[in-house]
PDB file of C-alpha atoms in Angstrom:
ATOM      1  CA  UNK W   1      64.591  45.582 129.931  1.00 92.00           C
ATOM      2  CA  UNK W   2      61.441  44.652 131.707  1.00 96.00           C
ATOM      3  CA  UNK W   3      58.675  46.910 130.359  1.00 96.00           C
ATOM      4  CA  UNK W   4      55.591  45.383 132.485  1.00 94.00           C
ATOM      5  CA  UNK W   5      56.733  43.374 135.430  1.00 94.00           C
ATOM      6  CA  UNK W   6      55.529  40.333 136.476  1.00 91.00           C
ATOM      7  CA  UNK W   7      52.675  40.669 139.305  1.00 83.00           C
ATOM      8  CA  UNK W   8      51.054  38.126 141.441  1.00 77.00           C
ATOM      9  CA  UNK W   9      47.767  37.458 140.603  1.00 76.00           C
ATOM     10  CA  UNK W  10      45.054  38.026 143.264  1.00 83.00           C
ATOM     11  CA  UNK W  11      42.833  35.535 141.668  1.00 87.00           C
ATOM     12  CA  UNK W  12      44.031  32.696 143.398  1.00 90.00           C
ATOM     13  CA  UNK W  13      43.597  34.227 146.465  1.00 91.00           C
ATOM     14  CA  UNK W  14      39.877  34.958 145.864  1.00 93.00           C
ATOM     15  CA  UNK W  15      39.101  31.549 144.546  1.00 95.00           C
ATOM     16  CA  UNK W  16      40.743  29.938 147.881  1.00 95.00           C
ATOM     17  CA  UNK W  17      38.174  32.698 149.662  1.00 96.00           C
ATOM     18  CA  UNK W  18      35.376  31.413 147.548  1.00 97.00           C
ATOM     19  CA  UNK W  19      35.893  27.822 148.218  1.00 96.00           C
ATOM     20  CA  UNK W  20      35.855  28.171 151.825  1.00 96.00           C
ATOM     21  CA  UNK W  21      32.752  29.789 151.484  1.00 97.00           C
ATOM     22  CA  UNK W  22      30.640  27.329 148.951  1.00 96.00           C
ATOM     23  CA  UNK W  23      29.146  23.565 150.489  1.00 95.00           C
ATOM     24  CA  UNK W  24      31.564  20.853 149.204  1.00 95.00           C
ATOM     25  CA  UNK W  25      28.520  19.464 147.042  1.00 96.00           C
ATOM     26  CA  UNK W  26      28.013  22.999 145.384  1.00 96.00           C
ATOM     27  CA  UNK W  27      27.948  22.330 141.920  1.00 96.00           C
ATOM     28  CA  UNK W  28      30.779  24.828 141.118  1.00 96.00           C
ATOM     29  CA  UNK W  29      32.911  23.410 144.033  1.00 97.00           C
ATOM     30  CA  UNK W  30      35.095  21.174 141.676  1.00 96.00           C
ATOM     31  CA  UNK W  31      35.421  23.576 138.740  1.00 95.00           C
ATOM     32  CA  UNK W  32      36.893  26.418 141.270  1.00 96.00           C
ATOM     33  CA  UNK W  33      39.107  23.420 143.108  1.00 96.00           C
ATOM     34  CA  UNK W  34      40.298  22.368 139.534  1.00 93.00           C
ATOM     35  CA  UNK W  35      41.134  26.219 138.486  1.00 93.00           C
ATOM     36  CA  UNK W  36      43.137  26.782 141.937  1.00 94.00           C
ATOM     37  CA  UNK W  37      45.490  23.962 140.876  1.00 92.00           C
ATOM     38  CA  UNK W  38      45.695  25.101 137.323  1.00 89.00           C
ATOM     39  CA  UNK W  39      46.241  28.883 137.665  1.00 91.00           C
ATOM     40  CA  UNK W  40      48.870  27.675 140.592  1.00 92.00           C
ATOM     41  CA  UNK W  41      50.924  25.822 138.422  1.00 91.00           C
ATOM     42  CA  UNK W  42      50.466  28.725 135.277  1.00 91.00           C
ATOM     43  CA  UNK W  43      51.545  31.206 137.642  1.00 93.00           C
ATOM     44  CA  UNK W  44      54.559  29.486 138.826  1.00 94.00           C
ATOM     45  CA  UNK W  45      55.682  28.283 135.495  1.00 94.00           C
ATOM     46  CA  UNK W  46      55.128  31.828 134.229  1.00 95.00           C
ATOM     47  CA  UNK W  47      57.317  33.026 137.508  1.00 95.00           C
ATOM     48  CA  UNK W  48      59.929  30.801 136.772  1.00 96.00           C
ATOM     49  CA  UNK W  49      60.370  32.084 133.252  1.00 96.00           C
ATOM     50  CA  UNK W  50      60.061  35.669 134.138  1.00 96.00           C
ATOM     51  CA  UNK W  51      63.140  35.467 136.413  1.00 95.00           C
ATOM     52  CA  UNK W  52      65.329  34.068 133.404  1.00 95.00           C
ATOM     53  CA  UNK W  53      63.822  37.226 131.538  1.00 96.00           C
ATOM     54  CA  UNK W  54      64.574  39.245 134.165  1.00 95.00           C
ATOM     55  CA  UNK W  55      68.413  38.233 134.050  1.00 94.00           C
ATOM     56  CA  UNK W  56      68.593  37.847 130.290  1.00 94.00           C
ATOM     57  CA  UNK W  57      70.890  40.305 128.357  1.00 92.00           C
ATOM     58  CA  UNK W  58      70.605  40.334 124.694  1.00 94.00           C
ATOM     59  CA  UNK W  59      73.164  41.912 122.184  1.00 93.00           C
ATOM     60  CA  UNK W  60      70.091  44.346 120.976  1.00 95.00           C
ATOM     61  CA  UNK W  61      67.462  46.677 122.246  1.00 95.00           C
ATOM     62  CA  UNK W  62      64.684  44.655 123.626  1.00 97.00           C
ATOM     63  CA  UNK W  63      61.183  45.265 125.628  1.00 98.00           C
ATOM     64  CA  UNK W  64      59.414  42.273 127.748  1.00 98.00           C
ATOM     65  CA  UNK W  65      55.650  42.334 129.044  1.00 98.00           C
ATOM     66  CA  UNK W  66      53.971  40.214 131.128  1.00 96.00           C
ATOM     67  CA  UNK W  67      50.336  39.181 131.191  1.00 93.00           C
ATOM     68  CA  UNK W  68      49.079  41.856 128.191  1.00 94.00           C
ATOM     69  CA  UNK W  69      45.443  41.787 127.523  1.00 93.00           C
ATOM     70  CA  UNK W  70      44.731  43.373 124.491  1.00 95.00           C
ATOM     71  CA  UNK W  71      41.746  43.734 122.227  1.00 94.00           C
ATOM     72  CA  UNK W  72      41.309  42.899 118.453  1.00 95.00           C
ATOM     73  CA  UNK W  73      38.830  40.711 116.440  1.00 94.00           C
ATOM     74  CA  UNK W  74      38.770  39.045 120.378  1.00 91.00           C
ATOM     75  CA  UNK W  75      40.268  40.132 123.723  1.00 90.00           C
ATOM     76  CA  UNK W  76      43.458  38.001 124.066  1.00 94.00           C
ATOM     77  CA  UNK W  77      45.947  37.733 126.543  1.00 93.00           C
ATOM     78  CA  UNK W  78      49.761  36.825 126.328  1.00 96.00           C
ATOM     79  CA  UNK W  79      51.730  35.568 128.659  1.00 96.00           C
ATOM     80  CA  UNK W  80      55.270  37.251 127.749  1.00 98.00           C
ATOM     81  CA  UNK W  81      55.843  39.442 124.519  1.00 98.00           C
ATOM     82  CA  UNK W  82      58.944  40.733 123.666  1.00 98.00           C
ATOM     83  CA  UNK W  83      59.382  43.598 121.390  1.00 98.00           C
ATOM     84  CA  UNK W  84      62.551  44.225 119.464  1.00 97.00           C
ATOM     85  CA  UNK W  85      64.362  45.561 116.404  1.00 97.00           C
ATOM     86  CA  UNK W  86      63.238  42.325 114.638  1.00 97.00           C
ATOM     87  CA  UNK W  87      59.972  41.919 115.447  1.00 96.00           C
ATOM     88  CA  UNK W  88      57.327  41.024 118.297  1.00 98.00           C
ATOM     89  CA  UNK W  89      57.787  37.428 120.006  1.00 98.00           C
ATOM     90  CA  UNK W  90      55.141  35.755 121.771  1.00 98.00           C
ATOM     91  CA  UNK W  91      56.309  33.140 124.620  1.00 98.00           C
ATOM     92  CA  UNK W  92      53.238  31.044 125.328  1.00 98.00           C
ATOM     93  CA  UNK W  93      54.297  29.128 128.891  1.00 97.00           C
ATOM     94  CA  UNK W  94      52.932  25.751 129.767  1.00 96.00           C
ATOM     95  CA  UNK W  95      54.109  24.318 132.981  1.00 95.00           C
ATOM     96  CA  UNK W  96      52.875  20.839 132.359  1.00 95.00           C
ATOM     97  CA  UNK W  97      55.223  18.156 133.809  1.00 93.00           C
ATOM     98  CA  UNK W  98      55.677  14.349 132.792  1.00 95.00           C
ATOM     99  CA  UNK W  99      55.950  12.961 128.922  1.00 96.00           C
ATOM    100  CA  UNK W 100      53.891  15.226 126.407  1.00 97.00           C
ATOM    101  CA  UNK W 101      52.738  14.341 122.839  1.00 96.00           C
ATOM    102  CA  UNK W 102      51.545  16.580 120.797  1.00 97.00           C
ATOM    103  CA  UNK W 103      48.575  15.102 118.597  1.00 95.00           C
ATOM    104  CA  UNK W 104      46.447  16.021 115.304  1.00 92.00           C
ATOM    105  CA  UNK W 105      42.693  15.055 113.831  1.00 90.00           C
ATOM    106  CA  UNK W 106      41.774  16.561 116.740  1.00 92.00           C
ATOM    107  CA  UNK W 107      44.675  19.027 117.764  1.00 94.00           C
ATOM    108  CA  UNK W 108      45.614  18.311 121.577  1.00 96.00           C
ATOM    109  CA  UNK W 109      48.387  17.744 123.999  1.00 97.00           C
ATOM    110  CA  UNK W 110      48.516  14.384 125.735  1.00 97.00           C
ATOM    111  CA  UNK W 111      50.085  14.285 129.521  1.00 96.00           C
ATOM    112  CA  UNK W 112      51.069  11.140 130.764  1.00 95.00           C
ATOM    113  CA  UNK W 113      52.489  11.175 134.394  1.00 91.00           C
ATOM    114  CA  UNK W 114      54.825   8.616 136.036  1.00 88.00           C
ATOM    115  CA  UNK W 115      51.842   7.702 137.729  1.00 90.00           C
ATOM    116  CA  UNK W 116      50.074   6.118 134.489  1.00 90.00           C
ATOM    117  CA  UNK W 117      47.599   9.072 134.627  1.00 92.00           C
ATOM    118  CA  UNK W 118      46.937  10.592 131.289  1.00 95.00           C
ATOM    119  CA  UNK W 119      45.461  13.865 130.586  1.00 93.00           C
ATOM    120  CA  UNK W 120      44.306  16.254 127.393  1.00 95.00           C
ATOM    121  CA  UNK W 121      44.815  19.852 126.894  1.00 94.00           C
ATOM    122  CA  UNK W 122      43.992  22.178 124.361  1.00 94.00           C
ATOM    123  CA  UNK W 123      46.904  22.210 121.823  1.00 97.00           C
ATOM    124  CA  UNK W 124      49.194  25.254 122.780  1.00 97.00           C
ATOM    125  CA  UNK W 125      50.880  25.295 119.533  1.00 97.00           C
ATOM    126  CA  UNK W 126      46.973  26.234 118.021  1.00 97.00           C
ATOM    127  CA  UNK W 127      46.705  28.686 121.138  1.00 97.00           C
ATOM    128  CA  UNK W 128      50.140  30.340 120.184  1.00 98.00           C
ATOM    129  CA  UNK W 129      49.317  30.546 116.584  1.00 97.00           C
ATOM    130  CA  UNK W 130      45.891  32.310 117.091  1.00 97.00           C
ATOM    131  CA  UNK W 131      47.382  35.164 119.547  1.00 98.00           C
ATOM    132  CA  UNK W 132      50.086  35.707 116.735  1.00 98.00           C
ATOM    133  CA  UNK W 133      46.947  35.992 114.445  1.00 98.00           C
ATOM    134  CA  UNK W 134      45.040  38.342 116.868  1.00 98.00           C
ATOM    135  CA  UNK W 135      48.274  40.230 117.576  1.00 98.00           C
ATOM    136  CA  UNK W 136      48.610  40.787 114.019  1.00 98.00           C
ATOM    137  CA  UNK W 137      45.126  42.348 114.116  1.00 98.00           C
ATOM    138  CA  UNK W 138      45.816  44.856 116.834  1.00 97.00           C
ATOM    139  CA  UNK W 139      48.760  45.776 114.809  1.00 97.00           C
ATOM    140  CA  UNK W 140      46.757  46.372 111.961  1.00 97.00           C
ATOM    141  CA  UNK W 141      44.480  48.256 113.732  1.00 96.00           C
ATOM    142  CA  UNK W 142      47.316  50.460 115.269  1.00 95.00           C
ATOM    143  CA  UNK W 143      48.813  51.079 111.748  1.00 94.00           C
ATOM    144  CA  UNK W 144      51.667  49.003 113.188  1.00 93.00           C
ATOM    145  CA  UNK W 145      53.923  47.013 110.622  1.00 92.00           C
ATOM    146  CA  UNK W 146      56.065  44.340 112.717  1.00 94.00           C
ATOM    147  CA  UNK W 147      56.762  40.887 112.097  1.00 96.00           C
ATOM    148  CA  UNK W 148      55.332  38.577 114.464  1.00 98.00           C
ATOM    149  CA  UNK W 149      57.390  35.574 115.988  1.00 98.00           C
ATOM    150  CA  UNK W 150      56.398  33.104 118.745  1.00 98.00           C
ATOM    151  CA  UNK W 151      57.200  29.820 120.692  1.00 98.00           C
ATOM    152  CA  UNK W 152      55.539  27.403 123.287  1.00 98.00           C
ATOM    153  CA  UNK W 153      57.702  27.144 126.397  1.00 98.00           C
ATOM    154  CA  UNK W 154      57.393  24.519 128.723  1.00 97.00           C
ATOM    155  CA  UNK W 155      58.639  25.438 132.050  1.00 95.00           C
ATOM    156  CA  UNK W 156      59.013  22.571 134.288  1.00 93.00           C
ATOM    157  CA  UNK W 157      62.388  20.601 133.805  1.00 91.00           C
ATOM    158  CA  UNK W 158      60.213  17.657 134.356  1.00 91.00           C
ATOM    159  CA  UNK W 159      58.495  18.265 131.098  1.00 93.00           C
ATOM    160  CA  UNK W 160      59.395  15.586 128.328  1.00 94.00           C
ATOM    161  CA  UNK W 161      58.221  16.305 124.722  1.00 95.00           C
ATOM    162  CA  UNK W 162      58.130  12.650 122.835  1.00 93.00           C
ATOM    163  CA  UNK W 163      56.172  13.510 119.952  1.00 93.00           C
ATOM    164  CA  UNK W 164      56.633  17.286 118.971  1.00 94.00           C
ATOM    165  CA  UNK W 165      54.870  19.543 116.148  1.00 95.00           C
ATOM    166  CA  UNK W 166      55.193  21.299 113.545  1.00 94.00           C
ATOM    167  CA  UNK W 167      52.322  24.007 113.686  1.00 95.00           C
ATOM    168  CA  UNK W 168      54.701  26.100 116.203  1.00 96.00           C
ATOM    169  CA  UNK W 169      58.127  26.167 117.719  1.00 97.00           C
ATOM    170  CA  UNK W 170      58.467  24.122 120.950  1.00 97.00           C
ATOM    171  CA  UNK W 171      61.363  25.053 123.514  1.00 97.00           C
ATOM    172  CA  UNK W 172      62.149  24.246 126.948  1.00 96.00           C
ATOM    173  CA  UNK W 173      63.228  27.085 129.509  1.00 94.00           C
ATOM    174  CA  UNK W 174      66.816  26.881 128.918  1.00 94.00           C
ATOM    175  CA  UNK W 175      66.364  26.947 124.744  1.00 96.00           C
ATOM    176  CA  UNK W 176      64.732  30.842 125.467  1.00 97.00           C
ATOM    177  CA  UNK W 177      67.786  32.910 125.741  1.00 95.00           C
ATOM    178  CA  UNK W 178      69.183  30.909 122.548  1.00 96.00           C
ATOM    179  CA  UNK W 179      66.345  31.234 120.496  1.00 97.00           C
ATOM    180  CA  UNK W 180      65.742  34.945 121.304  1.00 97.00           C
ATOM    181  CA  UNK W 181      69.569  35.635 120.208  1.00 95.00           C
ATOM    182  CA  UNK W 182      69.043  34.123 117.013  1.00 95.00           C
ATOM    183  CA  UNK W 183      66.803  37.058 116.109  1.00 96.00           C
ATOM    184  CA  UNK W 184      70.139  39.157 115.536  1.00 93.00           C
ATOM    185  CA  UNK W 185      70.606  37.223 112.572  1.00 92.00           C
ATOM    186  CA  UNK W 186      67.439  38.654 110.811  1.00 91.00           C
ATOM    187  CA  UNK W 187      67.682  42.371 109.628  1.00 93.00           C
ATOM    188  CA  UNK W 188      66.413  44.965 111.731  1.00 95.00           C
ATOM    189  CA  UNK W 189      62.803  46.236 111.011  1.00 95.00           C
ATOM    190  CA  UNK W 190      62.286  48.806 113.781  1.00 95.00           C
ATOM    191  CA  UNK W 191      64.655  51.724 114.817  1.00 95.00           C
ATOM    192  CA  UNK W 192      65.367  52.379 118.677  1.00 95.00           C
ATOM    193  CA  UNK W 193      62.406  55.128 118.338  1.00 96.00           C
ATOM    194  CA  UNK W 194      60.098  52.721 116.794  1.00 96.00           C
ATOM    195  CA  UNK W 195      60.622  50.146 119.783  1.00 96.00           C
ATOM    196  CA  UNK W 196      59.768  52.820 122.141  1.00 97.00           C
ATOM    197  CA  UNK W 197      56.797  54.342 120.383  1.00 96.00           C
ATOM    198  CA  UNK W 198      55.140  50.395 120.127  1.00 96.00           C
ATOM    199  CA  UNK W 199      56.206  50.013 123.786  1.00 97.00           C
ATOM    200  CA  UNK W 200      54.155  53.101 124.892  1.00 97.00           C
ATOM    201  CA  UNK W 201      50.937  51.411 122.686  1.00 97.00           C
ATOM    202  CA  UNK W 202      50.984  48.654 124.268  1.00 97.00           C
ATOM    203  CA  UNK W 203      51.021  49.539 127.792  1.00 96.00           C
ATOM    204  CA  UNK W 204      48.172  52.394 127.111  1.00 96.00           C
ATOM    205  CA  UNK W 205      46.522  49.643 125.160  1.00 95.00           C
ATOM    206  CA  UNK W 206      46.714  46.808 128.217  1.00 94.00           C
ATOM    207  CA  UNK W 207      43.529  46.264 129.895  1.00 87.00           C
ATOM    208  CA  UNK W 208      43.432  44.217 132.623  1.00 73.00           C
ATOM    209  CA  UNK W 209      40.119  41.976 132.703  1.00 65.00           C
ATOM    210  CA  UNK W 210      38.414  41.775 136.565  1.00 67.00           C
ATOM    211  CA  UNK W 211      37.301  38.608 137.300  1.00 75.00           C
ATOM    212  CA  UNK W 212      35.771  39.927 140.276  1.00 81.00           C
ATOM    213  CA  UNK W 213      33.682  39.819 142.150  1.00 91.00           C
ATOM    214  CA  UNK W 214      33.652  35.954 141.384  1.00 94.00           C
ATOM    215  CA  UNK W 215      30.238  35.148 142.476  1.00 95.00           C
ATOM    216  CA  UNK W 216      29.032  36.805 139.023  1.00 93.00           C
ATOM    217  CA  UNK W 217      32.121  34.887 137.389  1.00 90.00           C
ATOM    218  CA  UNK W 218      31.167  31.759 138.413  1.00 94.00           C
ATOM    219  CA  UNK W 219      27.419  32.542 138.010  1.00 93.00           C
ATOM    220  CA  UNK W 220      26.932  31.786 141.871  1.00 96.00           C
ATOM    221  CA  UNK W 221      24.164  33.386 143.654  1.00 95.00           C
ATOM    222  CA  UNK W 222      25.895  35.732 146.630  1.00 93.00           C
ATOM    223  CA  UNK W 223      23.043  33.791 149.294  1.00 94.00           C
ATOM    224  CA  UNK W 224      24.721  30.497 148.636  1.00 96.00           C
ATOM    225  CA  UNK W 225      28.005  31.702 150.495  1.00 96.00           C
ATOM    226  CA  UNK W 226      28.882  31.449 154.184  1.00 97.00           C
ATOM    227  CA  UNK W 227      28.512  34.874 155.864  1.00 97.00           C
ATOM    228  CA  UNK W 228      30.812  36.168 158.398  1.00 97.00           C
ATOM    229  CA  UNK W 229      34.312  37.611 159.496  1.00 97.00           C
ATOM    230  CA  UNK W 230      36.958  34.318 159.017  1.00 97.00           C
ATOM    231  CA  UNK W 231      39.272  33.717 162.102  1.00 97.00           C
ATOM    232  CA  UNK W 232      43.148  33.789 160.934  1.00 95.00           C
ATOM    233  CA  UNK W 233      44.022  31.323 163.390  1.00 96.00           C
ATOM    234  CA  UNK W 234      41.941  28.466 162.868  1.00 97.00           C
ATOM    235  CA  UNK W 235      39.441  29.232 159.639  1.00 96.00           C
ATOM    236  CA  UNK W 236      36.042  29.518 161.054  1.00 97.00           C
ATOM    237  CA  UNK W 237      33.825  31.568 159.745  1.00 98.00           C
ATOM    238  CA  UNK W 238      31.386  33.451 161.623  1.00 97.00           C
ATOM    239  CA  UNK W 239      33.297  35.163 164.358  1.00 98.00           C
ATOM    240  CA  UNK W 240      31.143  37.241 166.846  1.00 97.00           C
ATOM    241  CA  UNK W 241      31.202  40.927 167.217  1.00 96.00           C
ATOM    242  CA  UNK W 242      32.683  42.131 170.845  1.00 94.00           C
ATOM    243  CA  UNK W 243      33.311  45.152 172.565  1.00 91.00           C
ATOM    244  CA  UNK W 244      36.701  46.386 170.460  1.00 92.00           C
ATOM    245  CA  UNK W 245      37.129  43.031 169.100  1.00 96.00           C
ATOM    246  CA  UNK W 246      36.088  40.127 166.854  1.00 97.00           C
ATOM    247  CA  UNK W 247      35.777  36.936 168.982  1.00 98.00           C
ATOM    248  CA  UNK W 248      36.039  33.270 167.231  1.00 98.00           C
ATOM    249  CA  UNK W 249      34.146  30.336 169.225  1.00 97.00           C
ATOM    250  CA  UNK W 250      35.967  27.876 167.646  1.00 97.00           C
ATOM    251  CA  UNK W 251      39.233  28.640 168.965  1.00 97.00           C
ATOM    252  CA  UNK W 252      38.621  31.163 171.405  1.00 97.00           C
ATOM    253  CA  UNK W 253      40.965  33.687 169.572  1.00 96.00           C
ATOM    254  CA  UNK W 254      40.371  37.232 169.575  1.00 97.00           C
ATOM    255  CA  UNK W 255      40.888  39.640 166.959  1.00 97.00           C
ATOM    256  CA  UNK W 256      39.981  43.336 166.730  1.00 96.00           C
ATOM    257  CA  UNK W 257      41.104  43.556 162.815  1.00 94.00           C
ATOM    258  CA  UNK W 258      39.044  40.789 161.594  1.00 96.00           C
ATOM    259  CA  UNK W 259      36.615  42.781 159.760  1.00 96.00           C
ATOM    260  CA  UNK W 260      39.476  43.997 157.409  1.00 94.00           C
ATOM    261  CA  UNK W 261      39.817  40.473 155.894  1.00 95.00           C
ATOM    262  CA  UNK W 262      36.019  40.202 156.007  1.00 96.00           C
ATOM    263  CA  UNK W 263      35.219  43.111 153.963  1.00 96.00           C
ATOM    264  CA  UNK W 264      38.075  42.418 151.057  1.00 94.00           C
ATOM    265  CA  UNK W 265      36.439  39.145 150.786  1.00 96.00           C
ATOM    266  CA  UNK W 266      33.317  40.691 150.575  1.00 96.00           C
ATOM    267  CA  UNK W 267      34.415  42.995 147.641  1.00 95.00           C
ATOM    268  CA  UNK W 268      36.405  40.139 145.987  1.00 94.00           C
ATOM    269  CA  UNK W 269      33.551  37.381 146.062  1.00 96.00           C
ATOM    270  CA  UNK W 270      30.111  39.466 146.093  1.00 95.00           C
ATOM    271  CA  UNK W 271      29.973  42.853 145.016  1.00 92.00           C
ATOM    272  CA  UNK W 272      32.125  46.265 143.898  1.00 91.00           C
ATOM    273  CA  UNK W 273      30.129  48.186 146.418  1.00 94.00           C
ATOM    274  CA  UNK W 274      28.721  47.485 150.055  1.00 96.00           C
ATOM    275  CA  UNK W 275      26.001  49.320 151.751  1.00 96.00           C
ATOM    276  CA  UNK W 276      25.300  49.712 155.507  1.00 96.00           C
ATOM    277  CA  UNK W 277      22.411  46.990 155.337  1.00 95.00           C
ATOM    278  CA  UNK W 278      24.959  44.771 153.075  1.00 96.00           C
ATOM    279  CA  UNK W 279      27.780  45.197 155.553  1.00 97.00           C
ATOM    280  CA  UNK W 280      25.224  43.877 158.422  1.00 97.00           C
ATOM    281  CA  UNK W 281      24.031  40.955 156.572  1.00 96.00           C
ATOM    282  CA  UNK W 282      27.680  39.924 155.724  1.00 97.00           C
ATOM    283  CA  UNK W 283      29.395  40.533 159.103  1.00 97.00           C
ATOM    284  CA  UNK W 284      26.521  39.282 161.403  1.00 97.00           C
ATOM    285  CA  UNK W 285      25.841  42.658 162.813  1.00 96.00           C
ATOM    286  CA  UNK W 286      22.588  43.620 164.162  1.00 91.00           C
ATOM    287  CA  UNK W 287      23.496  47.441 164.901  1.00 91.00           C
ATOM    288  CA  UNK W 288      23.740  49.733 161.951  1.00 93.00           C
ATOM    289  CA  UNK W 289      25.644  52.038 164.432  1.00 94.00           C
ATOM    290  CA  UNK W 290      28.358  49.540 164.502  1.00 94.00           C
ATOM    291  CA  UNK W 291      28.365  49.131 160.966  1.00 95.00           C
ATOM    292  CA  UNK W 292      28.627  52.591 159.732  1.00 94.00           C
ATOM    293  CA  UNK W 293      31.726  52.828 162.265  1.00 94.00           C
ATOM    294  CA  UNK W 294      33.252  49.636 160.552  1.00 95.00           C
ATOM    295  CA  UNK W 295      32.702  51.100 157.154  1.00 95.00           C
ATOM    296  CA  UNK W 296      34.033  54.841 158.216  1.00 92.00           C
ATOM    297  CA  UNK W 297      37.430  53.356 159.022  1.00 89.00           C
ATOM    298  CA  UNK W 298      38.237  50.995 156.353  1.00 92.00           C
ATOM    299  CA  UNK W 299      39.696  53.541 154.225  1.00 90.00           C
ATOM    300  CA  UNK W 300      36.866  52.994 151.303  1.00 94.00           C
ATOM    301  CA  UNK W 301      35.196  55.782 149.226  1.00 94.00           C
ATOM    302  CA  UNK W 302      31.840  57.052 150.318  1.00 93.00           C
ATOM    303  CA  UNK W 303      29.500  57.767 147.702  1.00 94.00           C
ATOM    304  CA  UNK W 304      25.592  59.221 148.376  1.00 91.00           C
ATOM    305  CA  UNK W 305      24.047  59.963 151.659  1.00 86.00           C
ATOM    306  CA  UNK W 306      21.822  58.891 153.910  1.00 82.00           C
ATOM    307  CA  UNK W 307      20.184  55.327 152.882  1.00 80.00           C
ATOM    308  CA  UNK W 308      21.408  55.745 149.260  1.00 87.00           C
ATOM    309  CA  UNK W 309      25.265  55.801 150.951  1.00 94.00           C
ATOM    310  CA  UNK W 310      27.631  52.899 149.082  1.00 96.00           C
ATOM    311  CA  UNK W 311      30.646  52.486 149.783  1.00 95.00           C
ATOM    312  CA  UNK W 312      33.838  51.404 147.164  1.00 94.00           C
ATOM    313  CA  UNK W 313      37.722  50.142 147.546  1.00 88.00           C
ATOM    314  CA  UNK W 314      39.832  53.000 146.470  1.00 82.00           C
ATOM    315  CA  UNK W 315      41.706  50.369 144.019  1.00 72.00           C
ATOM    316  CA  UNK W 316      39.175  48.239 142.084  1.00 66.00           C
ATOM    317  CA  UNK W 317      40.803  44.604 142.021  1.00 63.00           C
ATOM    318  CA  UNK W 318      42.207  43.335 138.603  1.00 59.00           C
ATOM    319  CA  UNK W 319      43.897  39.946 137.818  1.00 58.00           C
TER     320      UNK W 319
END
């Protein structure tokens, strides 16, 4: 059963918005570009595995959690965690294609693509074992006695593990169900009631980390970004406010709702609050009454009065 469902992260959308507003020569441009590719690939792999887990039926009671962020000695995030009568099972998902080779001294994963390109990654077996340790500390902190197991799962059918490792169990996606079924050979350590209690504790202690606003996350100065509403048709940034609409000088499109997407962009990239002055500066407005009208009809939380008034999102963004 699914205890914490798969949810599409807003992080990729936010990074793409950021990339449009910083110059290509900016010191963080390539970093953001590379993180977009890596995050998309990781999200796709997790979604594929999640769909398999969602359809899965096991001969025992269990709960599946996607993206739990917990605190022990350090903060750690688990791709997937299963709570079963036989213990906790961590699935660390990787969506890396090509020929893969685990190496030691130093521990790393080598990827060789068909094009001949070679890339190095941190060793997922070490990552898994670190998560197992952190989870054990989390359980100790909450007086929970549960055996912890785990496996690294390669989600793509185009992954070929040429050289494996004895540091962790390595699985292809199709191996996940047989791997989980084999736990029924073990002696149960948790009752149904105890499984329910562990589920409730994990959900209660999950604290998603907010990466927003991204200018702070990437140490980018807000003034380095392009300002203005973005045209939904051609992508031009800096639409002109006209009576009852916004006009794109590039493709001549008129959009009366362009400010809505612009304000979402502001909260993702700049700050978790906005003032009338900040609204004018970001949307390139000259009239404080126009900015006040926009903020008032944008379904935001108003705090304070007069010049000290700020507006916030009703639901803060989390990753």
